[in-house]
CSV table of C-alpha atoms and ligand atoms in Angstrom, one decimal:
chain,number,residue,atom,x,y,z
A,289,MET,CA,30.4,28.3,-13.5
A,290,THR,CA,26.6,28.9,-13.0
A,291,THR,CA,25.4,30.5,-9.8
A,292,LEU,CA,22.4,28.7,-8.4
A,293,ASP,CA,19.9,29.9,-5.9
A,294,LEU,CA,20.3,26.9,-3.6
A,295,ILE,CA,22.1,23.6,-3.5
A,296,LEU,CA,21.1,20.7,-1.3
A,297,ARG,CA,24.2,18.5,-1.1
A,298,ASN,CA,24.6,14.8,-0.3
A,299,ALA,CA,21.0,13.8,-0.7
A,300,VAL,CA,19.5,10.3,-0.9
A,301,LEU,CA,16.5,10.0,-3.3
A,302,PRO,CA,13.4,7.8,-2.9
A,303,ASP,CA,14.6,5.5,-5.8
A,304,GLY,CA,17.8,4.6,-3.8
A,305,ARG,CA,20.3,6.9,-5.6
A,306,THR,CA,22.7,8.4,-3.0
A,307,GLY,CA,25.3,11.2,-2.7
A,308,LEU,CA,23.5,13.5,-5.1
A,309,ASP,CA,23.5,17.3,-5.1
A,310,ILE,CA,20.3,19.1,-6.1
A,311,GLY,CA,20.7,22.5,-7.7
A,312,VAL,CA,17.8,25.0,-7.7
A,313,LYS,CA,17.4,28.0,-9.9
A,314,ASP,CA,14.3,30.2,-10.4
A,315,GLY,CA,12.1,27.8,-8.5
A,316,ARG,CA,13.0,24.8,-10.6
A,317,ILE,CA,15.4,21.9,-10.3
A,318,ALA,CA,18.3,23.0,-12.4
A,319,ALA,CA,20.9,20.3,-11.7
A,320,LEU,CA,21.0,16.8,-10.2
A,321,GLU,CA,24.4,15.1,-10.0
A,322,ARG,CA,27.2,14.0,-7.7
A,323,SER,CA,29.7,16.7,-6.5
A,324,LEU,CA,27.9,19.4,-8.5
A,325,PRO,CA,30.6,21.9,-9.6
A,326,ALA,CA,28.6,25.1,-9.0
A,327,SER,CA,28.1,27.7,-6.4
A,328,ALA,CA,24.9,29.0,-4.9
A,329,ARG,CA,23.7,31.8,-2.8
A,330,ARG,CA,22.9,29.2,-0.1
A,331,GLU,CA,24.1,25.6,0.3
A,332,ILE,CA,22.7,23.0,2.8
A,333,ASP,CA,24.5,19.8,3.4
A,334,VAL,CA,21.6,17.4,4.1
A,335,GLY,CA,24.1,14.7,5.3
A,336,GLY,CA,22.7,11.7,3.5
A,337,CYS,CA,19.1,12.4,4.4
A,338,LEU,CA,16.2,11.5,2.1
A,339,VAL,CA,15.0,14.3,-0.2
A,340,SER,CA,11.6,13.6,-1.7
A,341,PRO,CA,9.2,15.5,-3.8
A,342,PRO,CA,6.4,16.7,-1.5
A,343,PHE,CA,3.6,14.6,-0.1
A,344,VAL,CA,0.4,14.7,-2.0
A,345,ASP,CA,-3.0,13.8,-0.4
A,346,ALA,CA,-5.3,12.5,-3.1
A,347,HIS,CA,-8.4,12.4,-0.9
A,348,PHE,CA,-9.4,14.9,1.7
A,349,HIS,CA,-12.4,16.8,3.1
A,350,MET,CA,-11.2,20.3,3.9
A,351,ASP,CA,-14.7,21.7,4.5
A,352,SER,CA,-15.2,19.5,7.6
A,353,THR,CA,-11.6,19.3,8.9
A,354,LEU,CA,-10.9,20.5,12.4
A,355,SER,CA,-14.6,20.7,13.2
A,356,LEU,CA,-14.4,17.9,15.8
A,357,GLY,CA,-17.0,18.3,18.5
A,358,GLN,CA,-19.2,20.7,16.5
A,359,PRO,CA,-22.0,20.5,17.4
A,360,ARG,CA,-21.3,17.3,19.3
A,361,LEU,CA,-18.9,14.3,19.2
A,362,ASN,CA,-19.7,11.1,17.1
A,363,GLN,CA,-20.7,8.8,20.0
A,364,SER,CA,-20.8,5.5,17.9
A,365,GLY,CA,-17.8,6.4,15.7
A,366,THR,CA,-19.7,5.1,12.7
A,367,LEU,CA,-19.8,6.4,9.1
A,368,LEU,CA,-23.6,6.9,9.2
A,369,GLU,CA,-23.5,8.9,12.5
A,370,GLY,CA,-20.7,10.9,11.0
A,371,ILE,CA,-22.8,11.8,7.9
A,372,ALA,CA,-25.8,12.6,10.2
A,373,LEU,CA,-23.6,14.8,12.4
A,374,TRP,CA,-22.2,16.7,9.4
A,375,GLY,CA,-25.9,17.3,8.3
A,376,GLU,CA,-26.5,18.8,11.8
A,377,LEU,CA,-23.5,21.1,11.5
A,378,LYS,CA,-24.1,22.2,7.8
A,379,PRO,CA,-26.8,24.8,8.4
A,380,HIS,CA,-24.7,26.5,11.1
A,381,LEU,CA,-21.5,26.8,9.0
A,382,THR,CA,-20.2,30.3,8.3
A,383,GLN,CA,-17.8,31.1,5.6
A,384,ALA,CA,-15.4,32.8,8.0
A,385,ALA,CA,-15.2,29.7,10.2
A,386,LEU,CA,-14.7,27.4,7.2
A,387,VAL,CA,-11.9,29.5,5.8
A,388,GLU,CA,-10.2,29.8,9.2
A,389,ARG,CA,-10.3,26.0,9.8
A,390,ALA,CA,-9.1,25.2,6.3
A,391,LEU,CA,-6.2,27.7,6.5
A,392,ARG,CA,-5.2,26.3,9.8
A,393,TYR,CA,-5.1,22.8,8.3
A,394,CYS,CA,-3.0,24.0,5.3
A,395,ASP,CA,-0.5,25.3,7.9
A,396,TRP,CA,-0.3,21.9,9.4
A,397,ALA,CA,0.0,20.3,6.0
A,398,VAL,CA,2.9,22.6,4.9
A,399,GLY,CA,4.8,21.8,8.1
A,400,ARG,CA,4.5,18.1,7.3
A,401,GLY,CA,5.7,18.6,3.7
A,402,LEU,CA,2.2,18.0,2.3
A,403,LEU,CA,2.0,20.5,-0.6
A,404,ALA,CA,-0.8,19.3,-2.8
A,405,ILE,CA,-4.3,18.2,-1.6
A,406,ARG,CA,-7.4,17.0,-3.6
A,407,SER,CA,-10.3,18.0,-1.4
A,408,HIS,CA,-13.9,17.0,-1.9
A,409,VAL,CA,-16.3,19.8,-1.1
A,410,ASP,CA,-19.9,19.1,-0.2
A,411,ILE,CA,-22.2,20.8,-2.7
A,412,CYS,CA,-25.5,19.7,-1.0
A,413,ASP,CA,-26.1,23.1,0.5
A,414,PRO,CA,-28.3,25.7,-1.4
A,415,ARG,CA,-25.9,28.4,-0.2
A,416,LEU,CA,-22.8,26.6,-1.5
A,417,LEU,CA,-21.0,28.2,1.4
A,418,ALA,CA,-18.2,25.6,1.6
A,419,VAL,CA,-17.6,25.9,-2.2
A,420,GLU,CA,-17.2,29.6,-1.9
A,421,ALA,CA,-15.0,29.3,1.2
A,422,LEU,CA,-12.7,26.7,-0.3
A,423,LEU,CA,-12.3,28.5,-3.6
A,424,GLN,CA,-11.1,31.5,-1.6
A,425,VAL,CA,-8.7,29.2,0.4
A,426,LYS,CA,-7.4,27.8,-2.9
A,427,ARG,CA,-6.5,31.2,-4.1
A,428,THR,CA,-5.0,32.2,-0.8
A,429,VAL,CA,-2.7,29.1,-0.4
A,430,ALA,CA,-1.7,28.9,-4.1
A,431,PRO,CA,1.8,30.3,-3.5
A,432,TYR,CA,2.6,27.4,-1.1
A,433,LEU,CA,0.0,24.6,-1.6
A,434,ASP,CA,-1.9,23.2,-4.6
A,435,LEU,CA,-5.6,22.7,-3.6
A,436,GLN,CA,-7.7,20.8,-6.1
A,437,LEU,CA,-11.5,20.7,-5.4
A,438,VAL,CA,-14.0,18.0,-6.2
A,439,ALA,CA,-17.7,18.8,-6.4
A,440,PHE,CA,-19.0,16.2,-4.0
A,441,PRO,CA,-22.8,15.5,-3.5
A,442,GLN,CA,-22.5,14.2,0.1
A,443,ASP,CA,-26.3,13.5,0.4
A,444,GLY,CA,-26.6,11.8,-3.0
A,445,TYR,CA,-26.5,13.3,-6.5
A,446,LEU,CA,-30.1,12.0,-7.3
A,447,ARG,CA,-31.3,11.5,-3.7
A,448,SER,CA,-30.6,15.1,-2.5
A,449,PRO,CA,-33.0,17.7,-3.8
A,450,ASP,CA,-31.3,20.2,-6.1
A,451,ALA,CA,-28.0,18.4,-6.0
A,452,VAL,CA,-27.9,18.1,-9.8
A,453,ALA,CA,-28.2,21.9,-10.2
A,454,LEU,CA,-25.9,22.6,-7.3
A,455,LEU,CA,-23.2,20.4,-8.7
A,456,ASP,CA,-23.4,22.3,-12.0
A,457,ARG,CA,-23.2,25.6,-10.2
A,458,ALA,CA,-20.2,24.5,-8.2
A,459,LEU,CA,-18.4,23.6,-11.5
A,460,GLU,CA,-19.4,26.9,-12.9
A,461,MET,CA,-17.9,28.6,-9.9
A,462,GLY,CA,-14.5,27.0,-10.6
A,463,VAL,CA,-14.5,23.6,-8.8
A,464,ASP,CA,-12.2,21.3,-10.8
A,465,VAL,CA,-13.3,17.7,-10.6
A,466,VAL,CA,-16.7,15.9,-10.8
A,467,GLY,CA,-17.5,13.9,-7.7
A,468,GLY,CA,-20.2,11.4,-6.8
A,469,ILE,CA,-21.4,8.9,-4.1
A,470,PRO,CA,-23.3,6.1,-5.9
A,471,HIS,CA,-23.6,3.8,-2.9
A,472,PHE,CA,-25.5,6.5,-1.0
A,473,GLU,CA,-28.2,6.8,-3.6
A,474,ARG,CA,-31.6,5.2,-2.8
A,475,THR,CA,-31.1,2.0,-4.9
A,476,MET,CA,-28.3,0.2,-6.8
A,477,ALA,CA,-30.1,1.3,-10.0
A,478,ASP,CA,-30.1,5.0,-8.9
A,479,GLY,CA,-26.4,4.6,-8.0
A,480,ALA,CA,-25.6,3.3,-11.5
A,481,ASP,CA,-27.6,6.1,-13.0
A,482,SER,CA,-25.7,8.7,-11.1
A,483,VAL,CA,-22.4,7.3,-12.3
A,484,ARG,CA,-23.6,7.4,-15.9
A,485,ARG,CA,-24.9,10.9,-15.6
A,486,LEU,CA,-21.8,12.2,-13.8
A,487,CYS,CA,-19.4,10.6,-16.3
A,488,ALA,CA,-21.3,12.1,-19.2
A,489,LEU,CA,-21.2,15.5,-17.4
A,490,ALA,CA,-17.4,15.2,-17.0
A,491,THR,CA,-17.0,14.3,-20.6
A,492,GLU,CA,-19.0,17.3,-21.7
A,493,ARG,CA,-16.9,19.6,-19.5
A,494,GLY,CA,-13.5,18.0,-20.1
A,495,ALA,CA,-13.2,17.5,-16.3
A,496,LEU,CA,-11.6,14.8,-14.2
A,497,VAL,CA,-13.8,12.5,-12.2
A,498,ASP,CA,-13.3,11.3,-8.6
A,499,MET,CA,-16.2,9.5,-6.9
A,500,HIS,CA,-16.6,8.1,-3.5
A,501,CYS,CA,-17.5,4.6,-4.8
A,502,ASP,CA,-18.7,1.5,-3.0
A,503,GLU,CA,-17.6,2.7,0.4
A,504,SER,CA,-19.4,-0.2,2.0
A,505,ASP,CA,-18.9,-3.8,3.1
A,506,ASP,CA,-21.5,-5.1,0.7
A,507,PRO,CA,-19.8,-7.7,-1.5
A,508,LEU,CA,-22.4,-7.2,-4.2
A,509,SER,CA,-22.0,-3.4,-4.5
A,510,ARG,CA,-21.1,-3.0,-8.2
A,511,HIS,CA,-20.6,0.8,-8.8
A,512,VAL,CA,-16.9,0.5,-9.5
A,513,GLU,CA,-17.9,-1.8,-12.4
A,514,THR,CA,-20.2,0.9,-13.8
A,515,LEU,CA,-17.6,3.6,-13.2
A,516,ALA,CA,-14.9,1.6,-15.1
A,517,ALA,CA,-17.3,0.7,-17.9
A,518,GLU,CA,-18.4,4.4,-18.3
A,519,THR,CA,-14.8,5.4,-18.3
A,520,VAL,CA,-14.1,3.2,-21.2
A,521,ARG,CA,-17.3,4.2,-23.0
A,522,HIS,CA,-16.5,7.9,-22.8
A,523,GLY,CA,-12.8,7.4,-23.5
A,524,LEU,CA,-11.9,8.9,-20.1
A,525,HIS,CA,-9.0,6.5,-19.6
A,526,GLY,CA,-6.7,7.6,-16.8
A,527,ARG,CA,-8.9,10.6,-15.9
A,528,VAL,CA,-11.3,8.8,-13.5
A,529,THR,CA,-10.6,7.9,-9.9
A,530,GLY,CA,-12.5,5.5,-7.7
A,531,SER,CA,-12.1,6.5,-4.1
A,532,HIS,CA,-12.5,4.0,-1.2
A,533,LEU,CA,-13.7,1.0,-3.2
A,534,THR,CA,-14.0,-0.8,0.1
A,535,SER,CA,-16.6,-3.3,-1.2
A,536,MET,CA,-13.8,-4.9,-3.2
A,537,HIS,CA,-12.4,-6.2,0.1
A,538,SER,CA,-15.5,-8.3,0.5
A,539,MET,CA,-16.1,-9.4,-3.1
A,540,ASP,CA,-16.0,-12.9,-4.4
A,541,ASN,CA,-12.5,-13.6,-5.7
A,542,TYR,CA,-13.6,-14.8,-9.1
A,543,TYR,CA,-15.7,-11.6,-9.7
A,544,ALA,CA,-12.9,-9.4,-8.3
A,545,SER,CA,-10.4,-10.9,-10.8
A,546,LYS,CA,-12.7,-10.1,-13.7
A,547,LEU,CA,-13.3,-6.6,-12.3
A,548,LEU,CA,-9.6,-5.9,-12.0
A,549,ASP,CA,-9.3,-6.6,-15.8
A,550,LEU,CA,-12.0,-4.0,-16.5
A,551,MET,CA,-10.4,-1.5,-14.2
A,552,ALA,CA,-7.1,-2.0,-16.0
A,553,GLU,CA,-8.8,-1.5,-19.4
A,554,ALA,CA,-10.2,1.8,-18.1
A,555,GLN,CA,-6.9,2.8,-16.5
A,556,LEU,CA,-9.0,3.6,-13.4
A,557,ASN,CA,-7.1,5.3,-10.6
A,558,VAL,CA,-7.7,4.1,-7.1
A,559,VAL,CA,-7.5,5.9,-3.8
A,560,ALA,CA,-7.6,3.9,-0.6
A,561,ASN,CA,-8.0,5.7,2.7
A,562,PRO,CA,-6.4,3.3,5.2
A,563,LEU,CA,-7.0,5.2,8.4
A,564,ILE,CA,-10.7,5.7,7.7
A,565,ASN,CA,-11.3,2.3,6.1
A,566,ILE,CA,-9.8,0.3,9.0
A,567,THR,CA,-11.9,2.2,11.5
A,568,LEU,CA,-15.2,2.6,9.6
A,569,GLN,CA,-15.6,-0.6,7.7
A,570,GLY,CA,-16.5,-4.0,9.2
A,571,ARG,CA,-18.6,-2.3,11.8
A,572,HIS,CA,-21.5,-4.9,11.4
A,573,ASP,CA,-19.0,-7.8,11.7
A,574,THR,CA,-18.6,-9.8,14.9
A,575,TYR,CA,-15.4,-11.9,14.6
A,576,PRO,CA,-13.5,-12.2,12.4
A,577,LYS,CA,-13.7,-8.5,11.5
A,578,ARG,CA,-13.0,-7.5,7.9
A,579,ARG,CA,-10.3,-4.9,7.4
A,580,GLY,CA,-12.4,-3.2,4.7
A,581,MET,CA,-9.6,-1.6,2.7
A,582,THR,CA,-9.7,-2.2,-1.1
A,583,ARG,CA,-7.3,-4.7,-2.8
A,584,VAL,CA,-4.3,-2.4,-3.0
A,585,LYS,CA,-1.7,-5.0,-3.6
A,586,GLU,CA,-3.6,-6.7,-6.5
A,587,GLN,CA,-4.5,-3.3,-8.0
A,588,MET,CA,-0.9,-2.2,-8.0
A,589,ALA,CA,0.2,-5.6,-9.5
A,590,ARG,CA,-2.4,-5.0,-12.2
A,591,GLY,CA,-0.6,-1.7,-13.1
A,592,LEU,CA,-3.3,0.7,-11.7
A,593,THR,CA,-2.2,3.9,-10.1
A,594,VAL,CA,-3.1,3.6,-6.5
A,595,ALA,CA,-2.7,6.4,-3.9
A,596,PHE,CA,-3.4,6.5,-0.1
A,597,GLY,CA,-5.5,9.4,1.1
A,598,GLN,CA,-5.9,11.0,4.5
A,599,ASP,CA,-9.7,11.5,4.0
A,600,CYS,CA,-10.4,13.1,7.4
A,601,VAL,CA,-8.6,14.9,10.2
A,602,MET,CA,-10.5,15.8,13.4
A,603,ASP,CA,-14.0,15.9,11.9
A,604,PRO,CA,-17.3,14.1,12.4
A,605,TRP,CA,-15.8,10.9,10.9
A,606,TYR,CA,-12.4,10.8,12.5
A,607,PRO,CA,-11.2,12.3,15.8
A,608,LEU,CA,-7.4,11.9,15.0
A,609,GLY,CA,-4.8,12.9,12.4
A,610,SER,CA,-2.5,15.8,11.8
A,611,GLY,CA,-1.8,16.0,8.1
A,612,ASP,CA,1.0,13.5,8.2
A,613,MET,CA,1.0,11.4,5.0
A,614,LEU,CA,3.7,9.2,6.5
A,615,ASP,CA,1.1,8.1,9.1
A,616,VAL,CA,-1.3,7.3,6.3
A,617,ALA,CA,1.4,5.3,4.4
A,618,ALA,CA,2.3,3.4,7.6
A,619,MET,CA,-1.4,2.4,8.1
A,620,GLY,CA,-1.8,1.4,4.5
A,621,LEU,CA,1.3,-0.7,4.6
A,622,HIS,CA,0.1,-2.6,7.7
A,623,VAL,CA,-3.5,-3.1,6.5
A,624,ALA,CA,-2.4,-4.3,3.1
A,625,GLN,CA,0.4,-6.4,4.6
A,626,MET,CA,2.9,-4.7,2.3
A,627,THR,CA,6.1,-5.3,4.3
A,628,GLY,CA,8.1,-6.6,1.4
A,629,VAL,CA,11.1,-4.4,0.4
A,630,ALA,CA,9.5,-3.2,-2.9
A,631,GLU,CA,6.1,-3.0,-1.3
A,632,ILE,CA,7.3,-0.5,1.4
A,633,GLY,CA,8.7,1.6,-1.4
A,634,ALA,CA,5.3,1.4,-3.2
A,635,CYS,CA,3.5,2.6,-0.1
A,636,PHE,CA,5.8,5.7,0.0
A,637,GLN,CA,4.9,6.3,-3.7
A,638,ALA,CA,1.2,6.0,-2.8
A,639,VAL,CA,1.5,9.3,-0.8
A,640,THR,CA,3.9,11.0,-3.2
A,641,ALA,CA,4.3,10.2,-7.0
A,642,ASN,CA,1.1,8.1,-7.4
A,643,ALA,CA,-1.1,10.7,-5.8
A,644,ALA,CA,0.6,13.4,-7.9
A,645,ARG,CA,-0.2,11.4,-11.1
A,646,ILE,CA,-3.9,11.1,-10.0
A,647,LEU,CA,-4.1,14.9,-9.5
A,648,GLN,CA,-2.3,15.4,-12.8
A,649,LEU,CA,0.2,17.8,-11.1
A,650,GLU,CA,2.6,19.4,-13.6
A,651,ARG,CA,6.4,19.5,-13.1
A,652,TYR,CA,6.2,17.2,-10.0
A,653,GLY,CA,9.2,15.1,-9.3
A,654,LEU,CA,13.0,15.2,-9.1
A,655,ASP,CA,13.9,15.6,-12.8
A,656,ILE,CA,15.6,18.7,-14.1
A,657,GLY,CA,12.9,21.2,-15.0
A,658,CYS,CA,10.5,20.1,-12.2
A,659,HIS,CA,9.4,22.6,-9.6
A,660,ALA,CA,11.8,22.8,-6.7
A,661,ASP,CA,9.1,21.5,-4.3
A,662,LEU,CA,11.1,19.3,-2.0
A,663,VAL,CA,11.1,17.7,1.5
A,664,VAL,CA,14.2,16.9,3.4
A,665,LEU,CA,13.4,14.1,5.8
A,666,GLN,CA,15.4,13.0,8.8
A,667,ALA,CA,15.7,9.4,7.4
A,668,SER,CA,18.0,7.4,5.2
A,669,ASP,CA,15.3,5.9,2.9
A,670,PRO,CA,11.5,5.7,2.4
A,671,ALA,CA,11.2,2.8,4.8
A,672,GLU,CA,12.9,4.7,7.6
A,673,ALA,CA,10.8,7.8,6.8
A,674,ILE,CA,7.6,5.7,7.3
A,675,ARG,CA,8.9,3.9,10.3
A,676,LEU,CA,9.9,7.1,12.1
A,677,ARG,CA,7.2,9.4,10.7
A,678,ALA,CA,10.5,11.2,10.1
A,679,THR,CA,10.9,14.9,10.9
A,680,ARG,CA,10.6,17.2,8.0
A,681,LEU,CA,13.8,19.1,8.4
A,682,TYR,CA,13.2,21.4,5.4
A,683,VAL,CA,10.1,21.9,3.2
A,684,LEU,CA,10.8,23.8,0.0
A,685,ARG,CA,8.2,25.3,-2.4
A,686,ARG,CA,9.4,26.7,-5.7
A,687,GLY,CA,12.9,26.6,-4.2
A,688,ARG,CA,12.1,28.7,-1.2
A,689,ILE,CA,12.2,27.2,2.4
A,690,VAL,CA,8.6,27.5,3.7
A,691,ALA,CA,9.0,25.3,6.8
A,692,GLN,CA,11.8,23.8,8.8
A,693,ALA,CA,12.1,21.8,12.0
A,694,PRO,CA,14.9,20.8,14.4
A,695,LYS,CA,16.2,17.3,14.3
A,696,ALA,CA,14.2,14.9,16.5
A,697,GLU,CA,16.6,13.5,19.0
A,698,ALA,CA,16.9,12.9,22.8
A,699,THR,CA,19.8,13.4,25.1
A,700,LEU,CA,20.3,10.4,27.5
A,701,ASP,CA,21.8,10.8,30.9
A,702,LEU,CA,21.8,7.3,32.2
A,703,PRO,CA,23.4,6.2,35.5
A,704,GLY,CA,26.8,4.6,34.9
A,705,ARG,CA,27.0,5.8,31.3
A,706,ALA,CA,28.3,8.8,29.4
A,707,THR,CA,25.8,11.2,28.1
A,708,THR,CA,24.7,10.1,24.7
A,709,THR,CA,22.3,11.3,21.9
A,710,VAL,CA,19.7,9.0,20.3
A,711,ASP,CA,18.0,9.8,17.1
A,712,TRP,CA,16.3,6.4,16.3
A,713,ARG,CA,17.9,5.9,12.9
A,714,LEU,CA,19.6,2.6,12.3
B,824,LIG,ZN1,-14.0,11.0,1.5
């Protein structure tokens, strides 16, 4: 009989399988079966709770997180005031403050079972202070969190002086992914040119691509078309991600159907950021107000890999958030009207497996041989996890418990009734 390091007994998996025991050895999943006939140094009966691979955030800004109020609050709450505010803060950033805020956020993330994050990092700063800081954070957190960095020209790749050279330098320093922001260039033509140049650069360097793309309500914004076409031209299928794509919400339906075919041909990945899209888009509308989130349901139906990202937590663009990807999934589900049974499951995938595929994480999942990176949730299934923003009872990284929390429950002492406990599960 094998001795394992740890066994989680009586787990429910996100795909609906129940009563499973998960055996962990040397940081990997070594066994997955009912009534596992093995012993372990430690056994935890999870009592029919959901055990999931960790949450993955496919779109975040760790250089700005937790900077809310510095140097002032965003009075209008708009995207453009947010960008202006970030521009005011940038010259005053220090590496120590950046590192401290990022590490604090990583602690929040681990406590929520969020163990992999793709963060864009602004390279439009001649000092590249944020790049240096986040590369340091990436090394520091590596034992417990995968941090993937995107070289992001916030002020425009062609519009911002020196951004072309700075983006090259950021990649040389070790940033993983090529970013972009074509809709923020001076003209539509410049935007398309930036997409072409950045895709060529990624091809040359063998890098993944993830661009902020068409984050506007303009139904005629066409950068996602260029991004998909360049992906096909360079043979970058499956390696390119379009983040936001909010203009697709407003596009003419006939054009959108043609575009979806092209995106499918390119195997373009999509990241929607529901919390941010629902608050920042449609700001010029009176009523009815557009929701501004991209066409998640149709993209999923077309076979594209679609993830939901957090984008911002307590920064110039968004004063809320806590690193809880279940909050993100809940908002995505509502905004996309995905309340069907399979659709709710798909929204859970959008903050776990789909995001992991976009980041190209290795050994992610619940198969034997995968990393024993696991989250035990106080819920019976993914729908309940989303509904309750379920407590993360245990968070495991490489088989080691890195966070745990007591069950969420309340003791009721009601007049005329015996004392009872309520835990909100059905
Ligand atoms: Zn973003």
